[in-house]
Amino acid sequence: MDTPTPLWSGRFAGEPDADVFRFGASFPFDRRLFADDVRGSIAWAEALEAAGALSNGEGDAIRSALASLLDEAARDPGFVDGPDEDVHSFVERVLVARIGEAGKRLHTGRSRNEQVALDLRLYLRRRIPDLQQATARLAAACLAQAERAGDAVMPGYTHLRRAQPILVAHYWLSHAAALRRDHARLAAAADEADQLTLGSGALAGTAYPIDTALLARRLAFTRVVPNSLDAVADRDFVSTFLHAAALALVHLSRLAEDLIVFGTEEFGFVELDDRVATGSSLMPQKKNPDPLELIRGKAGRIVGRLTGWLTTMKGLPSGYNKDLQEDKEAVFDAEDTLDGCLRAATAVVGTLVMRLDRTARAAGGFMLATDVADFLVARGLPFRAAHELVGRIVRDALASGRDLEAMTVAEWRAYSPLFDERVHDAITPGASVRARRTPQSTGPDHVTAAVAELRAWVGRHVPASPR
Ligand code: ARG
């Protein structure tokens, strides 16, 4: 396609170099901002008219032509296409082609520098709620697993070594807790994007009496930027969004890693549904957790988007610099990747079968050593001494191939007269979890309350399904 006439052609003697023009063009990806760009322009046309910079007739013509562009693009997304440098140039070119002279007045007092920042702010404020909803849906899938697990127990791990028994429900609530922080972090990113940039001009502000407060309300912003020079290069809201996305992916990656490990033949705690597993082209028996591995892999990519973006920003002098154009691909990739990973994780968790017989069988034995120590502490022994003694009991039991739960009262009493027959009831996985007393603990009453609290949160954040 021919190189079109750029918005800035007047200053230049000839055509730009085709390769360099293509290199600098952002239309291949910023077309995604089309609707935001047009809505911003409709509001700008109103503001220009109110400022006396456009006649009523011109304002009307611009606004109705822009509105028809929105309709057309909604009907046919392929409409937003052409050889243009960027989405702003595309909209202006099509507008002028339709209404002529009046269209050429739209950009009065405005710069693409403030316009592109506006578009991206509008875009993120529009898109982030969808990501939040996808996050809440995954939390809902975790909730359903927690509810299904009832009072089943599993081993809790530290250092990926069996540590203490926990309720399976407690495990699922732990992932929901991280997802709720992601939800809040996304809200904070949307809040940071909530500032109107228009009125900043290229850097110094605009020479027309634009009512920025009115314009902000018109575009549903609650604030106006405080400084035009800062505003044209402020992409902190992009960094915040990328951080929120990267951290959400870190959480999804850790969930994925858990489920990959728990699904191995060695653990056998979970069984992936066939619909979310994959096979091997060679080994007929294989059932692989590819979606979970991809989630884990894609987390690396979005951490890269965040670090790449911060690196791009760090060297920029004040004011707009073209480096800032790199913001969009980072944002769009983070958005798409997070959305895809959330959906895949929701499908996996939503159909996952927990092998509660196996988690229960794995939750006893030496994991109850802390409960033995607590038994002695309750009978007066200082904790450090109890810890020492139980350590010796564990060592002996390991050496003789015994299990704590199988020891007789006589065997216990050989270690300390503080032991009596009640030790057997105290040293079971069920007694261990029931002994946890703090609200954040795996104590069954506390977990029941936490499940109810999560259910209420999900009710507020996931719209009821139509079914
Ligand atoms: N495509 C550009 C971007 O994404 C739009 C702003 C262009 N401004 C400029 N002075 N060249 O940042």
CSV table of C-alpha atoms and ligand atoms in Angstrom, one decimal:
chain,number,residue,atom,x,y,z
A,1,MET,CA,0.0,0.0,0.0
A,2,ASP,CA,1.2,3.6,-0.6
A,3,THR,CA,2.5,5.5,2.3
A,4,PRO,CA,-0.4,7.9,3.2
A,5,THR,CA,0.1,11.6,3.9
A,6,PRO,CA,1.0,11.9,7.6
A,7,LEU,CA,-0.7,14.4,9.8
A,8,TRP,CA,2.6,16.3,10.0
A,9,SER,CA,3.5,16.4,6.3
A,10,GLY,CA,3.5,20.2,5.9
A,11,ARG,CA,7.0,20.6,7.3
A,12,PHE,CA,8.6,18.1,5.0
A,13,ALA,CA,9.7,18.3,1.4
A,14,GLY,CA,8.9,14.8,0.2
A,15,GLU,CA,7.4,11.5,1.2
A,16,PRO,CA,8.8,9.7,4.3
A,17,ASP,CA,10.9,6.6,3.7
A,18,ALA,CA,8.5,3.7,3.4
A,19,ASP,CA,10.4,1.4,5.7
A,20,VAL,CA,10.9,4.1,8.4
A,21,PHE,CA,7.2,5.0,8.2
A,22,ARG,CA,6.1,1.5,8.6
A,23,PHE,CA,8.6,1.1,11.5
A,24,GLY,CA,7.1,4.0,13.3
A,25,ALA,CA,3.5,3.2,12.6
A,26,SER,CA,1.3,2.0,15.4
A,27,PHE,CA,-2.0,1.4,13.5
A,28,PRO,CA,-1.4,-2.4,13.3
A,29,PHE,CA,-1.9,-2.5,17.1
A,30,ASP,CA,-3.4,0.8,18.3
A,31,ARG,CA,-6.6,0.2,16.2
A,32,ARG,CA,-7.7,-1.5,19.3
A,33,LEU,CA,-8.2,2.0,20.7
A,34,PHE,CA,-10.5,3.0,17.9
A,35,ALA,CA,-13.7,3.3,20.0
A,36,ASP,CA,-11.9,5.2,22.8
A,37,ASP,CA,-10.3,7.5,20.3
A,38,VAL,CA,-13.6,8.3,18.6
A,39,ARG,CA,-15.4,8.8,22.0
A,40,GLY,CA,-12.7,11.1,23.1
A,41,SER,CA,-13.0,13.1,19.9
A,42,ILE,CA,-16.7,13.4,20.2
A,43,ALA,CA,-16.3,14.9,23.7
A,44,TRP,CA,-13.4,17.1,22.4
A,45,ALA,CA,-15.6,18.5,19.6
A,46,GLU,CA,-18.3,19.4,22.2
A,47,ALA,CA,-15.7,21.1,24.3
A,48,LEU,CA,-14.3,23.1,21.3
A,49,GLU,CA,-17.8,24.2,20.4
A,50,ALA,CA,-18.5,25.3,24.0
A,51,ALA,CA,-15.2,27.2,23.8
A,52,GLY,CA,-16.3,29.0,20.6
A,53,ALA,CA,-13.6,27.3,18.5
A,54,LEU,CA,-16.2,25.4,16.4
A,55,SER,CA,-19.6,26.7,15.1
A,56,ASN,CA,-22.6,24.7,16.1
A,57,GLY,CA,-23.0,23.4,12.6
A,58,GLU,CA,-19.4,22.2,12.5
A,59,GLY,CA,-19.7,20.6,15.9
A,60,ASP,CA,-22.8,18.8,14.9
A,61,ALA,CA,-21.3,17.6,11.6
A,62,ILE,CA,-18.2,16.3,13.4
A,63,ARG,CA,-20.1,14.5,16.1
A,64,SER,CA,-22.6,12.8,13.9
A,65,ALA,CA,-19.9,11.7,11.5
A,66,LEU,CA,-17.8,10.3,14.4
A,67,ALA,CA,-20.9,8.5,15.8
A,68,SER,CA,-21.5,6.9,12.5
A,69,LEU,CA,-17.9,5.7,12.4
A,70,LEU,CA,-18.5,3.9,15.7
A,71,ASP,CA,-21.6,2.2,14.3
A,72,GLU,CA,-19.8,1.2,11.2
A,73,ALA,CA,-16.9,-0.3,13.1
A,74,ALA,CA,-19.3,-2.2,15.4
A,75,ARG,CA,-20.9,-3.7,12.4
A,76,ASP,CA,-17.7,-4.5,10.6
A,77,PRO,CA,-14.4,-4.5,12.6
A,78,GLY,CA,-12.5,-4.8,9.3
A,79,PHE,CA,-13.6,-1.2,8.6
A,80,VAL,CA,-10.8,0.1,11.0
A,81,ASP,CA,-8.0,-0.5,8.5
A,82,GLY,CA,-5.8,1.4,6.2
A,83,PRO,CA,-2.2,2.6,5.5
A,84,ASP,CA,-2.4,5.2,8.3
A,85,GLU,CA,0.4,6.0,10.8
A,86,ASP,CA,-1.9,5.4,13.8
A,87,VAL,CA,-5.5,5.2,14.9
A,88,HIS,CA,-5.7,9.0,15.4
A,89,SER,CA,-4.6,9.6,11.8
A,90,PHE,CA,-7.1,7.0,10.6
A,91,VAL,CA,-10.0,8.6,12.3
A,92,GLU,CA,-9.1,12.1,11.1
A,93,ARG,CA,-8.6,10.9,7.5
A,94,VAL,CA,-11.9,9.1,7.3
A,95,LEU,CA,-13.7,12.1,9.0
A,96,VAL,CA,-12.3,14.6,6.5
A,97,ALA,CA,-13.2,12.3,3.7
A,98,ARG,CA,-16.8,12.3,4.8
A,99,ILE,CA,-17.4,15.9,5.9
A,100,GLY,CA,-14.6,17.8,4.4
A,101,GLU,CA,-13.5,21.2,5.9
A,102,ALA,CA,-15.2,20.8,9.3
A,103,GLY,CA,-13.3,17.6,9.9
A,104,LYS,CA,-10.1,19.5,9.6
A,105,ARG,CA,-11.1,21.6,12.6
A,106,LEU,CA,-11.4,18.7,15.0
A,107,HIS,CA,-7.7,18.7,16.0
A,108,THR,CA,-7.8,22.4,17.0
A,109,GLY,CA,-5.9,22.9,20.3
A,110,ARG,CA,-5.2,19.2,20.7
A,111,SER,CA,-2.1,17.0,20.4
A,112,ARG,CA,-1.8,13.3,19.8
A,113,ASN,CA,0.4,13.2,22.9
A,114,GLU,CA,-2.6,13.9,25.2
A,115,GLN,CA,-4.9,12.0,22.9
A,116,VAL,CA,-3.1,8.7,23.0
A,117,ALA,CA,-2.7,8.9,26.8
A,118,LEU,CA,-6.5,9.6,27.0
A,119,ASP,CA,-7.3,6.7,24.7
A,120,LEU,CA,-5.2,4.2,26.7
A,121,ARG,CA,-6.8,5.5,30.0
A,122,LEU,CA,-10.3,5.1,28.6
A,123,TYR,CA,-9.4,1.7,27.2
A,124,LEU,CA,-8.0,0.3,30.5
A,125,ARG,CA,-10.9,1.7,32.5
A,126,ARG,CA,-13.3,-0.1,30.1
A,127,ARG,CA,-11.3,-3.4,30.0
A,128,ILE,CA,-10.1,-3.9,33.5
A,129,PRO,CA,-13.6,-4.8,34.9
A,130,ASP,CA,-13.7,-7.8,32.5
A,131,LEU,CA,-10.4,-9.0,33.9
A,132,GLN,CA,-11.7,-8.5,37.4
A,133,GLN,CA,-14.7,-10.6,36.6
A,134,ALA,CA,-12.6,-13.4,35.2
A,135,THR,CA,-10.5,-13.3,38.4
A,136,ALA,CA,-13.7,-13.5,40.5
A,137,ARG,CA,-14.9,-16.5,38.4
A,138,LEU,CA,-11.7,-18.4,39.2
A,139,ALA,CA,-12.1,-17.5,42.9
A,140,ALA,CA,-15.7,-18.9,42.5
A,141,ALA,CA,-14.2,-22.2,41.1
A,142,CYS,CA,-11.9,-22.3,44.1
A,143,LEU,CA,-14.9,-21.8,46.4
A,144,ALA,CA,-16.8,-24.6,44.8
A,145,GLN,CA,-13.8,-26.9,45.4
A,146,ALA,CA,-13.7,-25.8,49.0
A,147,GLU,CA,-17.4,-26.4,49.5
A,148,ARG,CA,-17.1,-29.8,47.8
A,149,ALA,CA,-14.2,-30.9,50.1
A,150,GLY,CA,-16.2,-30.6,53.3
A,151,ASP,CA,-14.0,-31.6,56.2
A,152,ALA,CA,-11.5,-33.6,54.1
A,153,VAL,CA,-7.9,-33.2,55.1
A,154,MET,CA,-4.7,-33.1,53.1
A,155,PRO,CA,-1.0,-32.6,53.9
A,156,GLY,CA,0.0,-28.9,54.1
A,157,TYR,CA,3.6,-28.4,52.9
A,158,THR,CA,6.6,-26.2,53.7
A,159,HIS,CA,9.7,-26.7,51.5
A,160,LEU,CA,7.4,-29.1,49.6
A,161,ARG,CA,7.9,-31.5,52.5
A,162,ARG,CA,4.9,-32.7,54.5
A,163,ALA,CA,4.4,-30.2,57.3
A,164,GLN,CA,1.0,-30.3,59.1
A,165,PRO,CA,-2.5,-31.5,58.1
A,166,ILE,CA,-4.9,-28.9,56.7
A,167,LEU,CA,-8.4,-29.0,55.4
A,168,VAL,CA,-8.6,-29.3,51.7
A,169,ALA,CA,-11.0,-26.4,51.8
A,170,HIS,CA,-8.3,-24.3,53.5
A,171,TYR,CA,-6.0,-25.0,50.6
A,172,TRP,CA,-8.5,-23.7,48.1
A,173,LEU,CA,-9.3,-20.7,50.1
A,174,SER,CA,-5.6,-19.8,50.1
A,175,HIS,CA,-5.6,-19.4,46.3
A,176,ALA,CA,-8.9,-17.4,46.5
A,177,ALA,CA,-7.2,-15.1,48.9
A,178,ALA,CA,-4.4,-14.3,46.4
A,179,LEU,CA,-7.0,-13.8,43.6
A,180,ARG,CA,-8.9,-11.3,45.7
A,181,ARG,CA,-5.8,-9.3,46.1
A,182,ASP,CA,-5.4,-9.4,42.3
A,183,HIS,CA,-8.9,-8.2,42.0
A,184,ALA,CA,-8.2,-5.2,44.3
A,185,ARG,CA,-4.9,-4.5,42.5
A,186,LEU,CA,-6.7,-4.3,39.2
A,187,ALA,CA,-9.2,-1.9,40.7
A,188,ALA,CA,-6.3,0.3,41.8
A,189,ALA,CA,-4.9,0.3,38.3
A,190,ALA,CA,-8.3,1.4,36.9
A,191,ASP,CA,-8.4,4.1,39.6
A,192,GLU,CA,-4.9,5.3,38.6
A,193,ALA,CA,-6.1,5.6,35.0
A,194,ASP,CA,-8.9,7.8,36.1
A,195,GLN,CA,-7.5,11.2,35.1
A,196,LEU,CA,-8.5,13.3,32.1
A,197,THR,CA,-5.4,14.3,30.0
A,198,LEU,CA,-7.2,16.6,27.5
A,199,GLY,CA,-6.3,20.2,27.8
A,200,SER,CA,-2.6,19.3,28.1
A,201,GLY,CA,-1.9,20.0,24.5
A,202,ALA,CA,1.5,18.7,23.2
A,203,LEU,CA,3.1,19.6,26.6
A,204,ALA,CA,2.3,23.2,27.6
A,205,GLY,CA,-1.6,23.1,27.7
A,206,THR,CA,-4.0,24.4,25.2
A,207,ALA,CA,-4.7,28.0,24.1
A,208,TYR,CA,-8.5,27.5,23.9
A,209,PRO,CA,-10.8,28.0,26.9
A,210,ILE,CA,-11.6,24.4,27.4
A,211,ASP,CA,-13.7,23.5,30.4
A,212,THR,CA,-11.7,20.5,31.5
A,213,ALA,CA,-13.8,19.7,34.5
A,214,LEU,CA,-16.9,19.4,32.3
A,215,LEU,CA,-15.0,17.4,29.7
A,216,ALA,CA,-13.8,15.1,32.5
A,217,ARG,CA,-17.4,14.5,33.6
A,218,ARG,CA,-18.5,13.9,30.0
A,219,LEU,CA,-15.9,11.1,29.7
A,220,ALA,CA,-16.6,9.7,33.1
A,221,PHE,CA,-13.3,10.7,34.7
A,222,THR,CA,-13.4,11.9,38.3
A,223,ARG,CA,-10.2,13.9,38.0
A,224,VAL,CA,-8.1,16.0,35.7
A,225,VAL,CA,-4.3,15.7,35.4
A,226,PRO,CA,-2.5,18.3,37.6
A,227,ASN,CA,0.3,19.1,35.1
A,228,SER,CA,0.3,19.1,31.3
A,229,LEU,CA,4.1,18.3,30.9
A,230,ASP,CA,3.8,15.3,33.3
A,231,ALA,CA,0.5,14.2,31.7
A,232,VAL,CA,1.7,13.6,28.2
A,233,ALA,CA,4.4,11.2,29.4
A,234,ASP,CA,2.8,9.8,32.5
A,235,ARG,CA,2.3,6.1,32.0
A,236,ASP,CA,2.4,5.1,35.7
A,237,PHE,CA,-1.1,3.7,35.2
A,238,VAL,CA,0.4,1.4,32.6
A,239,SER,CA,3.2,0.3,35.0
A,240,THR,CA,0.6,-0.3,37.7
A,241,PHE,CA,-1.6,-2.3,35.3
A,242,LEU,CA,1.3,-4.4,34.1
A,243,HIS,CA,2.4,-5.1,37.7
A,244,ALA,CA,-1.1,-6.1,38.6
A,245,ALA,CA,-1.2,-8.5,35.6
A,246,ALA,CA,2.3,-9.8,36.2
A,247,LEU,CA,1.5,-10.5,39.9
A,248,ALA,CA,-1.8,-12.2,39.0
A,249,LEU,CA,0.1,-14.4,36.6
A,250,VAL,CA,2.6,-15.2,39.3
A,251,HIS,CA,-0.3,-16.4,41.4
A,252,LEU,CA,-1.8,-18.4,38.6
A,253,SER,CA,1.6,-19.9,37.9
A,254,ARG,CA,1.9,-21.0,41.5
A,255,LEU,CA,-1.6,-22.5,41.4
A,256,ALA,CA,-0.7,-24.3,38.2
A,257,GLU,CA,2.5,-25.6,39.7
A,258,ASP,CA,0.6,-27.0,42.7
A,259,LEU,CA,-1.8,-28.8,40.5
A,260,ILE,CA,0.9,-30.1,38.2
A,261,VAL,CA,2.6,-31.6,41.2
A,262,PHE,CA,-0.6,-32.8,42.9
A,263,GLY,CA,-1.6,-34.5,39.7
A,264,THR,CA,1.6,-36.6,39.3
A,265,GLU,CA,1.4,-40.4,39.9
A,266,GLU,CA,3.6,-39.7,42.9
A,267,PHE,CA,1.0,-37.5,44.6
A,268,GLY,CA,-2.2,-38.6,43.0
A,269,PHE,CA,-4.2,-35.9,44.9
A,270,VAL,CA,-6.0,-34.5,41.8
A,271,GLU,CA,-7.3,-35.8,38.6
A,272,LEU,CA,-7.6,-33.4,35.6
A,273,ASP,CA,-10.7,-33.7,33.5
A,274,ASP,CA,-10.0,-35.1,30.1
A,275,ARG,CA,-11.3,-32.0,28.5
A,276,VAL,CA,-8.5,-29.9,29.9
A,277,ALA,CA,-5.7,-32.5,29.5
A,278,THR,CA,-3.6,-33.4,26.5
A,279,GLY,CA,-2.0,-36.6,25.3
A,280,SER,CA,1.4,-37.6,23.9
A,281,SER,CA,1.9,-38.3,20.2
A,282,LEU,CA,4.2,-41.2,21.2
A,283,MET,CA,3.3,-42.6,24.6
A,284,PRO,CA,-0.2,-43.8,24.6
A,285,GLN,CA,-0.7,-43.8,28.4
A,286,LYS,CA,0.2,-40.1,28.9
A,287,LYS,CA,-2.3,-37.5,30.2
A,288,ASN,CA,-0.5,-34.2,30.4
A,289,PRO,CA,-1.4,-31.0,32.1
A,290,ASP,CA,-0.5,-28.7,29.2
A,291,PRO,CA,-2.8,-25.8,30.1
A,292,LEU,CA,-1.3,-25.6,33.5
A,293,GLU,CA,2.2,-25.7,32.1
A,294,LEU,CA,1.3,-22.9,29.6
A,295,ILE,CA,-0.1,-20.8,32.4
A,296,ARG,CA,3.2,-21.2,34.3
A,297,GLY,CA,5.1,-20.4,31.1
A,298,LYS,CA,3.1,-17.3,30.2
A,299,ALA,CA,3.7,-15.8,33.6
A,300,GLY,CA,7.4,-15.4,32.6
A,301,ARG,CA,6.3,-13.6,29.5
A,302,ILE,CA,4.2,-11.0,31.4
A,303,VAL,CA,6.8,-10.5,34.0
A,304,GLY,CA,9.0,-9.7,31.0
A,305,ARG,CA,6.4,-7.2,29.8
A,306,LEU,CA,6.6,-5.4,33.1
A,307,THR,CA,10.3,-5.3,33.3
A,308,GLY,CA,10.6,-4.4,29.7
A,309,TRP,CA,8.2,-1.5,30.1
A,310,LEU,CA,9.9,-0.1,33.2
A,311,THR,CA,13.2,-0.3,31.3
A,312,THR,CA,11.7,1.7,28.4
A,313,MET,CA,10.5,4.4,30.8
A,314,LYS,CA,13.6,4.8,32.9
A,315,GLY,CA,15.7,6.8,30.3
A,316,LEU,CA,13.0,9.2,29.0
A,317,PRO,CA,13.5,12.9,29.3
A,318,SER,CA,10.5,15.1,30.3
A,319,GLY,CA,7.7,15.4,27.8
A,320,TYR,CA,6.4,13.0,25.2
A,321,ASN,CA,8.9,10.7,23.5
A,322,LYS,CA,8.1,8.1,20.9
A,323,ASP,CA,9.4,5.4,23.1
A,324,LEU,CA,6.1,5.7,24.9
A,325,GLN,CA,4.4,4.1,21.9
A,326,GLU,CA,5.7,0.7,23.3
A,327,ASP,CA,3.1,1.0,26.1
A,328,LYS,CA,0.3,-0.4,23.9
A,329,GLU,CA,1.7,-3.8,22.9
A,330,ALA,CA,2.7,-4.4,26.5
A,331,VAL,CA,-0.8,-3.6,27.8
A,332,PHE,CA,-2.7,-5.5,25.1
A,333,ASP,CA,-0.4,-8.6,25.5
A,334,ALA,CA,-0.8,-8.5,29.3
A,335,GLU,CA,-4.5,-8.2,29.0
A,336,ASP,CA,-4.9,-11.0,26.5
A,337,THR,CA,-2.5,-13.3,28.3
A,338,LEU,CA,-4.1,-12.7,31.7
A,339,ASP,CA,-7.6,-13.2,30.3
A,340,GLY,CA,-6.6,-16.4,28.6
A,341,CYS,CA,-4.8,-17.8,31.6
A,342,LEU,CA,-7.7,-17.0,34.0
A,343,ARG,CA,-10.2,-18.7,31.7
A,344,ALA,CA,-8.0,-21.8,31.3
A,345,ALA,CA,-7.4,-22.0,35.0
A,346,THR,CA,-11.1,-21.6,35.7
A,347,ALA,CA,-11.8,-24.5,33.3
A,348,VAL,CA,-9.2,-26.7,35.0
A,349,VAL,CA,-10.2,-25.9,38.6
A,350,GLY,CA,-13.9,-26.1,37.7
A,351,THR,CA,-13.6,-29.6,36.5
A,352,LEU,CA,-10.9,-30.9,38.7
A,353,VAL,CA,-11.6,-34.0,40.8
A,354,MET,CA,-9.9,-34.2,44.2
A,355,ARG,CA,-8.9,-37.7,45.4
A,356,LEU,CA,-9.9,-37.1,49.0
A,357,ASP,CA,-9.2,-40.7,50.0
A,358,ARG,CA,-5.6,-40.2,48.9
A,359,THR,CA,-5.2,-36.7,50.5
A,360,ALA,CA,-6.5,-38.1,53.8
A,361,ARG,CA,-4.2,-41.1,53.7
A,362,ALA,CA,-1.2,-38.7,53.2
A,363,ALA,CA,-2.2,-36.3,56.0
A,364,GLY,CA,-1.2,-38.3,59.0
A,365,GLY,CA,2.0,-39.9,60.4
A,366,PHE,CA,4.9,-37.7,61.2
A,367,MET,CA,2.9,-34.6,60.2
A,368,LEU,CA,1.3,-35.0,63.7
A,369,ALA,CA,4.6,-34.4,65.5
A,370,THR,CA,3.8,-30.8,66.4
A,371,ASP,CA,0.5,-32.1,67.9
A,372,VAL,CA,2.5,-34.5,70.1
A,373,ALA,CA,4.6,-31.6,71.2
A,374,ASP,CA,1.5,-29.6,72.0
A,375,PHE,CA,0.1,-32.5,74.0
A,376,LEU,CA,3.2,-32.4,76.2
A,377,VAL,CA,3.1,-28.6,76.5
A,378,ALA,CA,-0.6,-28.8,77.6
A,379,ARG,CA,0.7,-31.1,80.4
A,380,GLY,CA,3.4,-28.6,81.6
A,381,LEU,CA,6.5,-29.4,79.5
A,382,PRO,CA,8.2,-26.3,78.1
A,383,PHE,CA,7.8,-26.2,74.3
A,384,ARG,CA,11.5,-26.4,73.5
A,385,ALA,CA,11.9,-29.5,75.7
A,386,ALA,CA,8.8,-31.0,74.1
A,387,HIS,CA,10.2,-30.3,70.6
A,388,GLU,CA,13.4,-32.0,71.5
A,389,LEU,CA,11.7,-35.1,72.9
A,390,VAL,CA,9.3,-35.5,70.0
A,391,GLY,CA,12.3,-35.1,67.7
A,392,ARG,CA,13.8,-38.1,69.4
A,393,ILE,CA,10.6,-40.1,69.2
A,394,VAL,CA,10.4,-39.3,65.4
A,395,ARG,CA,14.0,-40.4,65.0
A,396,ASP,CA,13.5,-43.7,66.8
A,397,ALA,CA,10.2,-44.3,64.9
A,398,LEU,CA,11.9,-43.7,61.6
A,399,ALA,CA,14.8,-46.0,62.5
A,400,SER,CA,12.4,-48.8,63.5
A,401,GLY,CA,10.0,-48.2,60.6
A,402,ARG,CA,7.1,-47.3,62.9
A,403,ASP,CA,4.4,-44.6,62.7
A,404,LEU,CA,3.4,-42.2,65.4
A,405,GLU,CA,-0.3,-43.2,65.1
A,406,ALA,CA,0.5,-46.9,65.6
A,407,MET,CA,2.4,-46.5,68.9
A,408,THR,CA,1.0,-48.0,72.0
A,409,VAL,CA,0.5,-46.0,75.2
A,410,ALA,CA,3.3,-48.0,76.8
A,411,GLU,CA,5.6,-47.0,74.0
A,412,TRP,CA,4.6,-43.4,74.5
A,413,ARG,CA,5.1,-43.6,78.3
A,414,ALA,CA,8.6,-45.0,77.8
A,415,TYR,CA,9.5,-41.5,76.6
A,416,SER,CA,7.6,-39.5,79.2
A,417,PRO,CA,5.1,-40.1,82.1
A,418,LEU,CA,3.1,-37.1,80.7
A,419,PHE,CA,1.7,-39.4,78.0
A,420,ASP,CA,-1.5,-41.3,78.7
A,421,GLU,CA,-4.3,-43.0,76.6
A,422,ARG,CA,-5.6,-39.6,75.5
A,423,VAL,CA,-2.6,-39.3,73.2
A,424,HIS,CA,-4.3,-41.5,70.6
A,425,ASP,CA,-7.3,-39.1,70.2
A,426,ALA,CA,-5.0,-36.1,70.2
A,427,ILE,CA,-2.8,-37.4,67.4
A,428,THR,CA,-5.0,-37.7,64.4
A,429,PRO,CA,-5.2,-35.4,61.3
A,430,GLY,CA,-8.8,-34.4,62.3
A,431,ALA,CA,-7.8,-33.5,65.9
A,432,SER,CA,-4.8,-31.6,64.5
A,433,VAL,CA,-6.9,-29.3,62.4
A,434,ARG,CA,-9.6,-29.0,65.1
A,435,ALA,CA,-6.9,-27.7,67.4
A,436,ARG,CA,-6.2,-24.7,65.3
A,437,ARG,CA,-7.9,-21.7,66.9
A,438,THR,CA,-7.1,-18.5,65.1
A,439,PRO,CA,-9.5,-17.0,62.5
A,440,GLN,CA,-7.1,-17.4,59.7
A,441,SER,CA,-6.3,-21.0,60.6
A,442,THR,CA,-7.4,-24.3,59.2
A,443,GLY,CA,-9.7,-24.9,62.3
A,444,PRO,CA,-12.9,-26.3,60.8
A,445,ASP,CA,-15.2,-23.6,62.3
A,446,HIS,CA,-12.9,-20.9,61.0
A,447,VAL,CA,-12.8,-22.4,57.6
A,448,THR,CA,-16.6,-22.7,57.5
A,449,ALA,CA,-16.8,-19.0,58.3
A,450,ALA,CA,-14.2,-18.2,55.7
A,451,VAL,CA,-16.1,-20.2,53.1
A,452,ALA,CA,-19.2,-18.2,53.9
A,453,GLU,CA,-17.3,-14.9,53.7
A,454,LEU,CA,-15.9,-15.9,50.3
A,455,ARG,CA,-19.3,-17.0,49.1
A,456,ALA,CA,-20.6,-13.6,49.9
A,457,TRP,CA,-17.7,-11.9,48.1
A,458,VAL,CA,-18.2,-14.1,45.0
A,459,GLY,CA,-21.9,-13.2,45.1
A,460,ARG,CA,-21.0,-9.5,44.9
A,461,HIS,CA,-18.4,-9.9,42.1
A,462,VAL,CA,-19.6,-12.6,39.8
A,463,PRO,CA,-22.9,-11.9,38.1
A,464,ALA,CA,-25.4,-14.7,38.5
A,465,SER,CA,-25.2,-17.0,35.5
A,466,PRO,CA,-28.3,-17.0,33.2
A,467,ARG,CA,-28.7,-20.8,33.6
B,1,ARG,N1,1.3,6.5,18.1
B,1,ARG,C1,1.8,7.4,19.0
B,1,ARG,C2,1.9,6.7,20.4
B,1,ARG,O1,1.4,5.6,20.5
B,1,ARG,C3,0.8,8.5,19.2
B,1,ARG,C4,1.4,9.8,19.7
B,1,ARG,C5,2.2,10.4,18.6
B,1,ARG,N2,2.8,11.6,19.0
B,1,ARG,C6,3.9,12.1,18.5
B,1,ARG,N3,4.3,13.2,18.9
B,1,ARG,N4,4.5,11.5,17.5
B,1,ARG,O2,2.5,7.2,21.3
